[in-house]
Structure formats: structure tokens, C-alpha cells
Amino acid sequence: MRAGAGAGGPGPGPRLRVVAFPHAGGWPSAFRTWWQVLPADAELLVAQLPGRGARIGEPPLTRVEPLVEALSRDLAGREPLPYVVVGHSFGSVLGYELTRAMEQKGLPPALLAVSARQPPCFPSEPPFAHARSDADLLEHLMDLGGMAPQLMTRADLVQPVLRAIRADLEAMERYERPLSGTGVPILALGAVDDPVVIAERLHLWSLETTGGFRRSMFTGGHFYLYAHANAAAIVRHLLAGFPGPPDGDRGRHLPRRPETVPGGDPERFPGEETP
């Protein structure tokens, strides 16, 4: 799903691209705050996986490999632009593997940002979250702030959300560290008050790259990445290495919200409602 300058609005096309992957079960609207803080000449491209959003009628996939194959094929077929990749939680796994796939195609991003996910050298171990009962999984999501309380009485909404979350969790928990890493620089992001991720492990993402490495920490729990202030700070990190717009094009660099968002609702956060 595209937002920002690439969403069909008036004016020149985008100058750069941010490719984003939300958390397990996440919809593209998870990144709604990012639409507000990205410069107007940046295209935001958010993965909309099977089983959610406009694809809610499709069965979700439970392995990383077919997801990345389809995502990399789609991205490679788009207009070439300088770009960065950012993934949150489960999205970090997809972002890392997409980066490796795009390197193999000769189309690597300038930077990979991984958020709220331990590095692959710490594989998931049983008991796996994807195998929990619906009640236990819902309780876990409520504790993390990943499920709106008003959904709990709507079985017609909860079940599709749970199917997507369970599929993503299975893909993440069955994922195995690849034999080789990436040459793309990595920025590891996390929250000091995240109850899921051990913050001290984030620096070990440095083992997955032969490029540069940085780490930046925030507050806000497991879903800190979507808070407006944190989103603005992270965007500055991501785009710091890109040259500014030409002098005659400075006005396009001001942040703005997209006027139209194909396939999504900018006021809807994943887990709150469905169309």
C-alpha cells in the first residue's frame, strides 16, 4: 500500500522511498503516524500481507520465504528509487530477509532499520506463542496493548485478526538464521520498557551486517514505533543519509498527510476495527 508522494497526489513524483513492515497481524494503517511525519517527497510503501486489510479474504501465509519472494518481486518491479527498509517486531524478520533478497537482485536499500525484535542469533524456542489458545493469545495481546478492548466482544472481528497474528507468529517462530548476513548498514531500534524484547540483545544485530551499525532506544512499550514523537525521531534517523531536495524544490520537503490512501483508512489502527 502506498502513501505520501507515491499515492497519486498532485505534483512531482517521490524522490525517495521508505518500505515498511508492521508487527505480527499488523495492517498498513499501523504506520498512519508515519504518513504525518515523512517529507512530502518520500513515498511510504507498507506491506499488506494476505489475511488483513484489503486482502482479508486471502489465507495468511505461515512461512517467511514465500512472503519475501512475493515482496521482493513486487518491489523490484517498481520504479527504481533510493530507499530504506524498516520493520517492526515480526516485520523486522521480513525487512531483514527482503534486504538480503534485494541485495541478490542488485537493488539493495541504503539502510535497514529493525525494531522490537531480537536478532536471528537468538531463535525462538518453545513453547511457541502461535500455538497458544485463542484466550491465551488474546490475553497476551491485551497485555502488550496490541488489541483494542472493544474488539473482545466481536468474534466476527477477532477471529480474522487472530488468524493473521497466529500465521505471522508461526512464520517468525519457525524462522531460522540464514548462513550469511547483509552488507547493508543496520539501525537497531527498541524501547527500554518493551516487555517482550531484551534491550541488551539489540546490539547483536551488528553480527548480521558487514556494513555500519547503530542502535537507538526509546520509551513507549512494544508498540513505541507508532507513537507520533518516536516516528518523527526515527524518520530523521532513516533519512539522515539522503541529500536534501534541490533548492527550487524545498517546499515539497515539508511533512504532509496523504490526501488519498489506496486500500486503507488513515484513521484506523490495526486491531481497532476492520472495514
PDB file of C-alpha atoms in Angstrom:
ATOM      1  CA  MET A   1       0.000   0.000   0.000  1.00  0.00           C
ATOM      2  CA  ARG A   2       1.387   3.391  -0.998  1.00  0.00           C
ATOM      3  CA  ALA A   3       1.120   6.677   0.853  1.00  0.00           C
ATOM      4  CA  GLY A   4       2.725  10.084   0.528  1.00  0.00           C
ATOM      5  CA  ALA A   5       4.076  11.384  -2.769  1.00  0.00           C
ATOM      6  CA  GLY A   6       3.608   7.992  -4.426  1.00  0.00           C
ATOM      7  CA  ALA A   7      -0.090   7.752  -3.568  1.00  0.00           C
ATOM      8  CA  GLY A   8      -1.241   9.508  -6.687  1.00  0.00           C
ATOM      9  CA  GLY A   9      -1.342  13.071  -5.387  1.00  0.00           C
ATOM     10  CA  PRO A  10      -0.547  16.132  -7.475  1.00  0.00           C
ATOM     11  CA  GLY A  11       2.967  17.376  -8.103  1.00  0.00           C
ATOM     12  CA  PRO A  12       6.241  15.666  -8.972  1.00  0.00           C
ATOM     13  CA  GLY A  13       6.855  12.073  -8.098  1.00  0.00           C
ATOM     14  CA  PRO A  14       8.711  10.882  -4.997  1.00  0.00           C
ATOM     15  CA  ARG A  15      12.427  11.452  -4.501  1.00  0.00           C
ATOM     16  CA  LEU A  16      12.946   8.513  -2.136  1.00  0.00           C
ATOM     17  CA  ARG A  17      11.057   5.574  -0.646  1.00  0.00           C
ATOM     18  CA  VAL A  18      10.502   4.040   2.789  1.00  0.00           C
ATOM     19  CA  VAL A  19       9.496   0.364   2.688  1.00  0.00           C
ATOM     20  CA  ALA A  20       7.785  -0.603   5.953  1.00  0.00           C
ATOM     21  CA  PHE A  21       6.692  -3.866   7.575  1.00  0.00           C
ATOM     22  CA  PRO A  22       4.301  -3.794  10.557  1.00  0.00           C
ATOM     23  CA  HIS A  23       4.109  -6.158  13.534  1.00  0.00           C
ATOM     24  CA  ALA A  24       2.510  -9.619  13.527  1.00  0.00           C
ATOM     25  CA  GLY A  25      -1.041  -9.311  12.232  1.00  0.00           C
ATOM     26  CA  GLY A  26      -0.478  -5.620  11.524  1.00  0.00           C
ATOM     27  CA  TRP A  27      -2.329  -3.699   8.839  1.00  0.00           C
ATOM     28  CA  PRO A  28      -0.723  -0.962   6.709  1.00  0.00           C
ATOM     29  CA  SER A  29      -2.526   1.629   8.828  1.00  0.00           C
ATOM     30  CA  ALA A  30      -0.158   0.727  11.678  1.00  0.00           C
ATOM     31  CA  PHE A  31       2.132   3.298  10.060  1.00  0.00           C
ATOM     32  CA  ARG A  32      -0.505   6.042   9.969  1.00  0.00           C
ATOM     33  CA  THR A  33       1.637   8.333  12.162  1.00  0.00           C
ATOM     34  CA  TRP A  34       4.482   7.961   9.699  1.00  0.00           C
ATOM     35  CA  TRP A  35       2.298   9.448   6.958  1.00  0.00           C
ATOM     36  CA  GLN A  36       2.233  12.635   9.023  1.00  0.00           C
ATOM     37  CA  VAL A  37       5.984  12.979   9.618  1.00  0.00           C
ATOM     38  CA  LEU A  38       7.571  11.851   6.356  1.00  0.00           C
ATOM     39  CA  PRO A  39       8.601  14.604   3.937  1.00  0.00           C
ATOM     40  CA  ALA A  40       6.214  15.172   1.071  1.00  0.00           C
ATOM     41  CA  ASP A  41       8.722  13.860  -1.467  1.00  0.00           C
ATOM     42  CA  ALA A  42       9.042  10.491   0.279  1.00  0.00           C
ATOM     43  CA  GLU A  43       6.883   7.557  -0.757  1.00  0.00           C
ATOM     44  CA  LEU A  44       5.796   5.265   2.066  1.00  0.00           C
ATOM     45  CA  LEU A  45       5.266   1.719   0.861  1.00  0.00           C
ATOM     46  CA  VAL A  46       3.772  -0.561   3.548  1.00  0.00           C
ATOM     47  CA  ALA A  47       3.409  -4.317   3.197  1.00  0.00           C
ATOM     48  CA  GLN A  48      -0.198  -5.510   3.141  1.00  0.00           C
ATOM     49  CA  LEU A  49       0.059  -9.247   3.665  1.00  0.00           C
ATOM     50  CA  PRO A  50      -2.642 -11.859   2.946  1.00  0.00           C
ATOM     51  CA  GLY A  51      -5.311 -12.130   5.602  1.00  0.00           C
ATOM     52  CA  ARG A  52      -5.662  -8.444   6.517  1.00  0.00           C
ATOM     53  CA  GLY A  53      -6.776  -5.106   5.125  1.00  0.00           C
ATOM     54  CA  ALA A  54      -7.881  -5.258   1.527  1.00  0.00           C
ATOM     55  CA  ARG A  55      -6.586  -8.868   1.437  1.00  0.00           C
ATOM     56  CA  ILE A  56      -8.529 -10.091   4.456  1.00  0.00           C
ATOM     57  CA  GLY A  57     -10.267 -12.778   2.370  1.00  0.00           C
ATOM     58  CA  GLU A  58      -6.969 -14.460   1.454  1.00  0.00           C
ATOM     59  CA  PRO A  59      -5.498 -17.191   3.662  1.00  0.00           C
ATOM     60  CA  PRO A  60      -2.456 -15.886   5.590  1.00  0.00           C
ATOM     61  CA  LEU A  61       0.932 -17.499   4.972  1.00  0.00           C
ATOM     62  CA  THR A  62       2.872 -19.190   7.760  1.00  0.00           C
ATOM     63  CA  ARG A  63       6.414 -19.110   6.358  1.00  0.00           C
ATOM     64  CA  VAL A  64       8.803 -16.231   5.742  1.00  0.00           C
ATOM     65  CA  GLU A  65      10.185 -17.486   2.412  1.00  0.00           C
ATOM     66  CA  PRO A  66       7.067 -17.177   0.194  1.00  0.00           C
ATOM     67  CA  LEU A  67       6.236 -13.803   1.737  1.00  0.00           C
ATOM     68  CA  VAL A  68       9.695 -12.432   0.969  1.00  0.00           C
ATOM     69  CA  GLU A  69       9.700 -13.910  -2.526  1.00  0.00           C
ATOM     70  CA  ALA A  70       6.466 -12.092  -3.378  1.00  0.00           C
ATOM     71  CA  LEU A  71       7.511  -8.856  -1.642  1.00  0.00           C
ATOM     72  CA  SER A  72      10.913  -8.701  -3.332  1.00  0.00           C
ATOM     73  CA  ARG A  73       9.382  -9.425  -6.731  1.00  0.00           C
ATOM     74  CA  ASP A  74       6.878  -6.609  -6.245  1.00  0.00           C
ATOM     75  CA  LEU A  75       9.499  -4.125  -5.055  1.00  0.00           C
ATOM     76  CA  ALA A  76      11.940  -4.986  -7.845  1.00  0.00           C
ATOM     77  CA  GLY A  77       9.200  -4.306 -10.402  1.00  0.00           C
ATOM     78  CA  ARG A  78       8.539  -0.770  -9.182  1.00  0.00           C
ATOM     79  CA  GLU A  79      10.139   2.450 -10.333  1.00  0.00           C
ATOM     80  CA  PRO A  80      13.716   2.498  -9.001  1.00  0.00           C
ATOM     81  CA  LEU A  81      14.180   4.946  -6.130  1.00  0.00           C
ATOM     82  CA  PRO A  82      16.717   5.296  -3.324  1.00  0.00           C
ATOM     83  CA  TYR A  83      15.076   3.590  -0.370  1.00  0.00           C
ATOM     84  CA  VAL A  84      15.332   2.394   3.208  1.00  0.00           C
ATOM     85  CA  VAL A  85      13.628  -0.567   4.862  1.00  0.00           C
ATOM     86  CA  VAL A  86      12.061  -0.531   8.332  1.00  0.00           C
ATOM     87  CA  GLY A  87      10.442  -3.474  10.083  1.00  0.00           C
ATOM     88  CA  HIS A  88       8.743  -3.654  13.464  1.00  0.00           C
ATOM     89  CA  SER A  89       8.697  -6.850  15.544  1.00  0.00           C
ATOM     90  CA  PHE A  90       7.771  -9.641  13.070  1.00  0.00           C
ATOM     91  CA  GLY A  91       8.271  -7.012  10.384  1.00  0.00           C
ATOM     92  CA  SER A  92      11.976  -6.912  11.282  1.00  0.00           C
ATOM     93  CA  VAL A  93      12.328 -10.507  10.085  1.00  0.00           C
ATOM     94  CA  LEU A  94      10.624  -9.674   6.797  1.00  0.00           C
ATOM     95  CA  GLY A  95      12.673  -6.488   6.424  1.00  0.00           C
ATOM     96  CA  TYR A  96      15.935  -8.329   7.020  1.00  0.00           C
ATOM     97  CA  GLU A  97      15.129 -11.093   4.545  1.00  0.00           C
ATOM     98  CA  LEU A  98      13.788  -8.628   1.970  1.00  0.00           C
ATOM     99  CA  THR A  99      17.052  -6.683   2.260  1.00  0.00           C
ATOM    100  CA  ARG A 100      19.034  -9.847   1.593  1.00  0.00           C
ATOM    101  CA  ALA A 101      16.802 -10.738  -1.369  1.00  0.00           C
ATOM    102  CA  MET A 102      17.100  -7.263  -2.870  1.00  0.00           C
ATOM    103  CA  GLU A 103      20.887  -7.406  -2.492  1.00  0.00           C
ATOM    104  CA  GLN A 104      20.884 -10.575  -4.555  1.00  0.00           C
ATOM    105  CA  LYS A 105      18.936  -8.709  -7.237  1.00  0.00           C
ATOM    106  CA  GLY A 106      21.492  -5.885  -7.192  1.00  0.00           C
ATOM    107  CA  LEU A 107      18.917  -3.481  -5.707  1.00  0.00           C
ATOM    108  CA  PRO A 108      19.877  -3.096  -2.031  1.00  0.00           C
ATOM    109  CA  PRO A 109      18.396  -0.426   0.242  1.00  0.00           C
ATOM    110  CA  ALA A 110      20.580   2.298   1.707  1.00  0.00           C
ATOM    111  CA  LEU A 111      19.680   1.252   5.265  1.00  0.00           C
ATOM    112  CA  LEU A 112      17.794  -1.458   7.152  1.00  0.00           C
ATOM    113  CA  ALA A 113      16.061  -0.492  10.409  1.00  0.00           C
ATOM    114  CA  VAL A 114      14.994  -3.381  12.647  1.00  0.00           C
ATOM    115  CA  SER A 115      12.681  -2.620  15.552  1.00  0.00           C
ATOM    116  CA  ALA A 116      11.498  -4.504  18.650  1.00  0.00           C
ATOM    117  CA  ARG A 117      12.854  -7.878  17.578  1.00  0.00           C
ATOM    118  CA  GLN A 118      15.799  -9.851  18.876  1.00  0.00           C
ATOM    119  CA  PRO A 119      18.448 -10.705  16.258  1.00  0.00           C
ATOM    120  CA  PRO A 120      18.349 -14.056  14.423  1.00  0.00           C
ATOM    121  CA  CYS A 121      21.199 -15.431  16.544  1.00  0.00           C
ATOM    122  CA  PHE A 122      18.516 -15.821  19.254  1.00  0.00           C
ATOM    123  CA  PRO A 123      15.982 -18.158  17.629  1.00  0.00           C
ATOM    124  CA  SER A 124      12.509 -18.574  19.050  1.00  0.00           C
ATOM    125  CA  GLU A 125      12.121 -21.511  21.392  1.00  0.00           C
ATOM    126  CA  PRO A 126       9.055 -23.451  22.552  1.00  0.00           C
ATOM    127  CA  PRO A 127       6.502 -23.009  23.910  1.00  0.00           C
ATOM    128  CA  PHE A 128       5.606 -21.014  20.815  1.00  0.00           C
ATOM    129  CA  ALA A 129       3.120 -18.154  21.007  1.00  0.00           C
ATOM    130  CA  HIS A 130       1.410 -19.220  17.773  1.00  0.00           C
ATOM    131  CA  ALA A 131       0.346 -22.476  19.466  1.00  0.00           C
ATOM    132  CA  ARG A 132      -1.441 -20.747  22.351  1.00  0.00           C
ATOM    133  CA  SER A 133      -5.172 -20.998  22.747  1.00  0.00           C
ATOM    134  CA  ASP A 134      -7.271 -18.103  21.492  1.00  0.00           C
ATOM    135  CA  ALA A 135      -7.918 -16.980  25.074  1.00  0.00           C
ATOM    136  CA  ASP A 136      -4.216 -17.005  26.000  1.00  0.00           C
ATOM    137  CA  LEU A 137      -3.197 -15.264  22.814  1.00  0.00           C
ATOM    138  CA  LEU A 138      -5.827 -12.561  23.298  1.00  0.00           C
ATOM    139  CA  GLU A 139      -4.699 -12.019  26.877  1.00  0.00           C
ATOM    140  CA  HIS A 140      -1.101 -11.673  25.690  1.00  0.00           C
ATOM    141  CA  LEU A 141      -2.105  -9.148  23.036  1.00  0.00           C
ATOM    142  CA  MET A 142      -4.134  -7.152  25.547  1.00  0.00           C
ATOM    143  CA  ASP A 143      -1.165  -7.027  27.922  1.00  0.00           C
ATOM    144  CA  LEU A 144       1.049  -5.669  25.137  1.00  0.00           C
ATOM    145  CA  GLY A 145      -1.501  -3.101  24.006  1.00  0.00           C
ATOM    146  CA  GLY A 146      -1.851  -4.804  20.625  1.00  0.00           C
ATOM    147  CA  MET A 147      -5.593  -5.458  20.813  1.00  0.00           C
ATOM    148  CA  ALA A 148      -8.299  -2.867  21.415  1.00  0.00           C
ATOM    149  CA  PRO A 149     -10.599  -3.850  24.339  1.00  0.00           C
ATOM    150  CA  GLN A 150     -13.755  -3.115  22.313  1.00  0.00           C
ATOM    151  CA  LEU A 151     -12.848  -5.940  19.937  1.00  0.00           C
ATOM    152  CA  MET A 152     -13.133  -8.575  22.642  1.00  0.00           C
ATOM    153  CA  THR A 153     -16.903  -8.840  22.280  1.00  0.00           C
ATOM    154  CA  ARG A 154     -16.808  -9.000  18.474  1.00  0.00           C
ATOM    155  CA  ALA A 155     -15.997 -12.584  17.488  1.00  0.00           C
ATOM    156  CA  ASP A 156     -16.601 -11.691  13.829  1.00  0.00           C
ATOM    157  CA  LEU A 157     -13.700  -9.215  14.036  1.00  0.00           C
ATOM    158  CA  VAL A 158     -11.467 -11.052  16.490  1.00  0.00           C
ATOM    159  CA  GLN A 159     -11.182 -14.314  14.552  1.00  0.00           C
ATOM    160  CA  PRO A 160      -9.749 -12.823  11.318  1.00  0.00           C
ATOM    161  CA  VAL A 161      -7.323 -10.738  13.368  1.00  0.00           C
ATOM    162  CA  LEU A 162      -6.233 -13.802  15.351  1.00  0.00           C
ATOM    163  CA  ARG A 163      -5.736 -15.847  12.167  1.00  0.00           C
ATOM    164  CA  ALA A 164      -3.361 -13.238  10.741  1.00  0.00           C
ATOM    165  CA  ILE A 165      -1.493 -12.800  14.023  1.00  0.00           C
ATOM    166  CA  ARG A 166      -1.147 -16.548  14.546  1.00  0.00           C
ATOM    167  CA  ALA A 167       0.171 -17.036  10.990  1.00  0.00           C
ATOM    168  CA  ASP A 168       2.761 -14.278  11.382  1.00  0.00           C
ATOM    169  CA  LEU A 169       3.845 -15.593  14.763  1.00  0.00           C
ATOM    170  CA  GLU A 170       4.315 -19.053  13.301  1.00  0.00           C
ATOM    171  CA  ALA A 171       6.379 -17.641  10.433  1.00  0.00           C
ATOM    172  CA  MET A 172       8.527 -15.700  12.899  1.00  0.00           C
ATOM    173  CA  GLU A 173       8.932 -18.561  15.363  1.00  0.00           C
ATOM    174  CA  ARG A 174       9.838 -21.103  12.664  1.00  0.00           C
ATOM    175  CA  TYR A 175      12.328 -18.717  11.053  1.00  0.00           C
ATOM    176  CA  GLU A 176      15.981 -19.790  11.116  1.00  0.00           C
ATOM    177  CA  ARG A 177      19.025 -17.565  10.880  1.00  0.00           C
ATOM    178  CA  PRO A 178      20.499 -17.546   7.349  1.00  0.00           C
ATOM    179  CA  LEU A 179      24.058 -18.690   6.692  1.00  0.00           C
ATOM    180  CA  SER A 180      25.089 -15.213   5.558  1.00  0.00           C
ATOM    181  CA  GLY A 181      24.003 -11.732   6.565  1.00  0.00           C
ATOM    182  CA  THR A 182      23.845  -8.472   4.668  1.00  0.00           C
ATOM    183  CA  GLY A 183      26.231  -5.751   3.578  1.00  0.00           C
ATOM    184  CA  VAL A 184      23.563  -3.100   4.164  1.00  0.00           C
ATOM    185  CA  PRO A 185      24.033  -0.917   7.280  1.00  0.00           C
ATOM    186  CA  ILE A 186      21.638  -1.754  10.111  1.00  0.00           C
ATOM    187  CA  LEU A 187      19.941   0.565  12.586  1.00  0.00           C
ATOM    188  CA  ALA A 188      18.555  -1.389  15.565  1.00  0.00           C
ATOM    189  CA  LEU A 189      15.630   0.280  17.329  1.00  0.00           C
ATOM    190  CA  GLY A 190      13.856  -0.603  20.546  1.00  0.00           C
ATOM    191  CA  ALA A 191      12.141   0.593  23.692  1.00  0.00           C
ATOM    192  CA  VAL A 192      13.763   0.337  27.098  1.00  0.00           C
ATOM    193  CA  ASP A 193      10.360  -0.549  28.563  1.00  0.00           C
ATOM    194  CA  ASP A 194       9.464  -3.222  25.988  1.00  0.00           C
ATOM    195  CA  PRO A 195       8.195  -6.262  27.947  1.00  0.00           C
ATOM    196  CA  VAL A 196       8.908  -8.628  25.040  1.00  0.00           C
ATOM    197  CA  VAL A 197      12.402  -7.808  23.765  1.00  0.00           C
ATOM    198  CA  ILE A 198      15.553  -7.841  25.903  1.00  0.00           C
ATOM    199  CA  ALA A 199      17.074  -4.462  25.070  1.00  0.00           C
ATOM    200  CA  GLU A 200      20.666  -5.622  25.615  1.00  0.00           C
ATOM    201  CA  ARG A 201      20.294  -8.103  22.766  1.00  0.00           C
ATOM    202  CA  LEU A 202      19.572  -5.476  20.136  1.00  0.00           C
ATOM    203  CA  HIS A 203      23.214  -4.571  19.669  1.00  0.00           C
ATOM    204  CA  LEU A 204      23.829  -8.121  18.405  1.00  0.00           C
ATOM    205  CA  TRP A 205      22.085  -7.176  15.176  1.00  0.00           C
ATOM    206  CA  SER A 206      25.584  -5.901  14.399  1.00  0.00           C
ATOM    207  CA  LEU A 207      26.513  -9.556  13.741  1.00  0.00           C
ATOM    208  CA  GLU A 208      24.107  -9.617  10.783  1.00  0.00           C
ATOM    209  CA  THR A 209      25.849  -6.933   8.715  1.00  0.00           C
ATOM    210  CA  THR A 210      29.263  -6.173   7.298  1.00  0.00           C
ATOM    211  CA  GLY A 211      28.127  -2.572   6.896  1.00  0.00           C
ATOM    212  CA  GLY A 212      27.732   0.067   9.574  1.00  0.00           C
ATOM    213  CA  PHE A 213      25.667  -0.417  12.708  1.00  0.00           C
ATOM    214  CA  ARG A 214      23.853   1.912  15.111  1.00  0.00           C
ATOM    215  CA  ARG A 215      21.372   1.434  17.912  1.00  0.00           C
ATOM    216  CA  SER A 216      18.778   3.907  19.165  1.00  0.00           C
ATOM    217  CA  MET A 217      16.461   3.400  22.149  1.00  0.00           C
ATOM    218  CA  PHE A 218      13.103   4.960  23.011  1.00  0.00           C
ATOM    219  CA  THR A 219      10.267   4.572  25.513  1.00  0.00           C
ATOM    220  CA  GLY A 220       6.689   3.545  24.862  1.00  0.00           C
ATOM    221  CA  GLY A 221       6.452  -0.221  25.244  1.00  0.00           C
ATOM    222  CA  HIS A 222       6.404  -2.794  22.478  1.00  0.00           C
ATOM    223  CA  PHE A 223       4.500  -0.549  20.046  1.00  0.00           C
ATOM    224  CA  TYR A 224       6.613   2.568  20.680  1.00  0.00           C
ATOM    225  CA  LEU A 225       7.446   2.856  16.955  1.00  0.00           C
ATOM    226  CA  TYR A 226       3.954   4.098  16.126  1.00  0.00           C
ATOM    227  CA  ALA A 227       3.886   6.980  18.637  1.00  0.00           C
ATOM    228  CA  HIS A 228       3.994  10.286  16.767  1.00  0.00           C
ATOM    229  CA  ALA A 229       7.073  11.709  18.509  1.00  0.00           C
ATOM    230  CA  ASN A 230       9.020   8.464  18.144  1.00  0.00           C
ATOM    231  CA  ALA A 231       8.014   8.161  14.488  1.00  0.00           C
ATOM    232  CA  ALA A 232       9.319  11.672  13.795  1.00  0.00           C
ATOM    233  CA  ALA A 233      12.643  10.939  15.500  1.00  0.00           C
ATOM    234  CA  ILE A 234      13.083   7.630  13.691  1.00  0.00           C
ATOM    235  CA  VAL A 235      12.300   9.172  10.315  1.00  0.00           C
ATOM    236  CA  ARG A 236      15.085  11.686  10.934  1.00  0.00           C
ATOM    237  CA  HIS A 237      17.458   8.768  11.609  1.00  0.00           C
ATOM    238  CA  LEU A 238      16.361   6.915   8.480  1.00  0.00           C
ATOM    239  CA  LEU A 239      16.639   9.840   6.087  1.00  0.00           C
ATOM    240  CA  ALA A 240      19.760  11.445   7.540  1.00  0.00           C
ATOM    241  CA  GLY A 241      21.969   9.948   4.844  1.00  0.00           C
ATOM    242  CA  PHE A 242      19.889  11.202   1.913  1.00  0.00           C
ATOM    243  CA  PRO A 243      20.720  14.537   0.281  1.00  0.00           C
ATOM    244  CA  GLY A 244      18.099  17.240   0.649  1.00  0.00           C
ATOM    245  CA  PRO A 245      15.814  18.267  -2.222  1.00  0.00           C
ATOM    246  CA  PRO A 246      17.066  20.709  -4.863  1.00  0.00           C
ATOM    247  CA  ASP A 247      16.920  24.384  -3.898  1.00  0.00           C
ATOM    248  CA  GLY A 248      13.974  25.024  -6.166  1.00  0.00           C
ATOM    249  CA  ASP A 249      12.056  22.133  -4.622  1.00  0.00           C
ATOM    250  CA  ARG A 250      12.350  22.902  -0.897  1.00  0.00           C
ATOM    251  CA  GLY A 251       8.608  23.278  -0.394  1.00  0.00           C
ATOM    252  CA  ARG A 252       7.997  19.639  -1.235  1.00  0.00           C
ATOM    253  CA  HIS A 253      10.133  18.599   1.704  1.00  0.00           C
ATOM    254  CA  LEU A 254       7.534  19.716   4.241  1.00  0.00           C
ATOM    255  CA  PRO A 255       5.650  16.902   6.012  1.00  0.00           C
ATOM    256  CA  ARG A 256       2.073  16.301   4.969  1.00  0.00           C
ATOM    257  CA  ARG A 257      -0.623  13.648   5.241  1.00  0.00           C
ATOM    258  CA  PRO A 258      -1.715  11.854   2.091  1.00  0.00           C
ATOM    259  CA  GLU A 259      -4.976  13.127   0.653  1.00  0.00           C
ATOM    260  CA  THR A 260      -5.911   9.659  -0.533  1.00  0.00           C
ATOM    261  CA  VAL A 261      -4.683   6.336   0.766  1.00  0.00           C
ATOM    262  CA  PRO A 262      -5.481   3.437  -1.562  1.00  0.00           C
ATOM    263  CA  GLY A 263      -6.777   0.401   0.275  1.00  0.00           C
ATOM    264  CA  GLY A 264      -6.651   1.831   3.761  1.00  0.00           C
ATOM    265  CA  ASP A 265      -8.086   4.237   6.300  1.00  0.00           C
ATOM    266  CA  PRO A 266      -5.601   6.691   7.872  1.00  0.00           C
ATOM    267  CA  GLU A 267      -7.759   6.899  10.996  1.00  0.00           C
ATOM    268  CA  ARG A 268      -7.826   3.147  11.610  1.00  0.00           C
ATOM    269  CA  PHE A 269      -5.176   1.406  13.664  1.00  0.00           C
ATOM    270  CA  PRO A 270      -4.639  -2.357  13.273  1.00  0.00           C
ATOM    271  CA  GLY A 271      -6.712  -4.292  15.753  1.00  0.00           C
ATOM    272  CA  GLU A 272      -9.198  -1.475  16.392  1.00  0.00           C
ATOM    273  CA  GLU A 273     -11.628  -2.097  13.548  1.00  0.00           C
ATOM    274  CA  THR A 274     -11.975  -3.813  10.226  1.00  0.00           C
ATOM    275  CA  PRO A 275     -13.622  -2.334   7.108  1.00  0.00           C
TER     276      PRO A 275
END
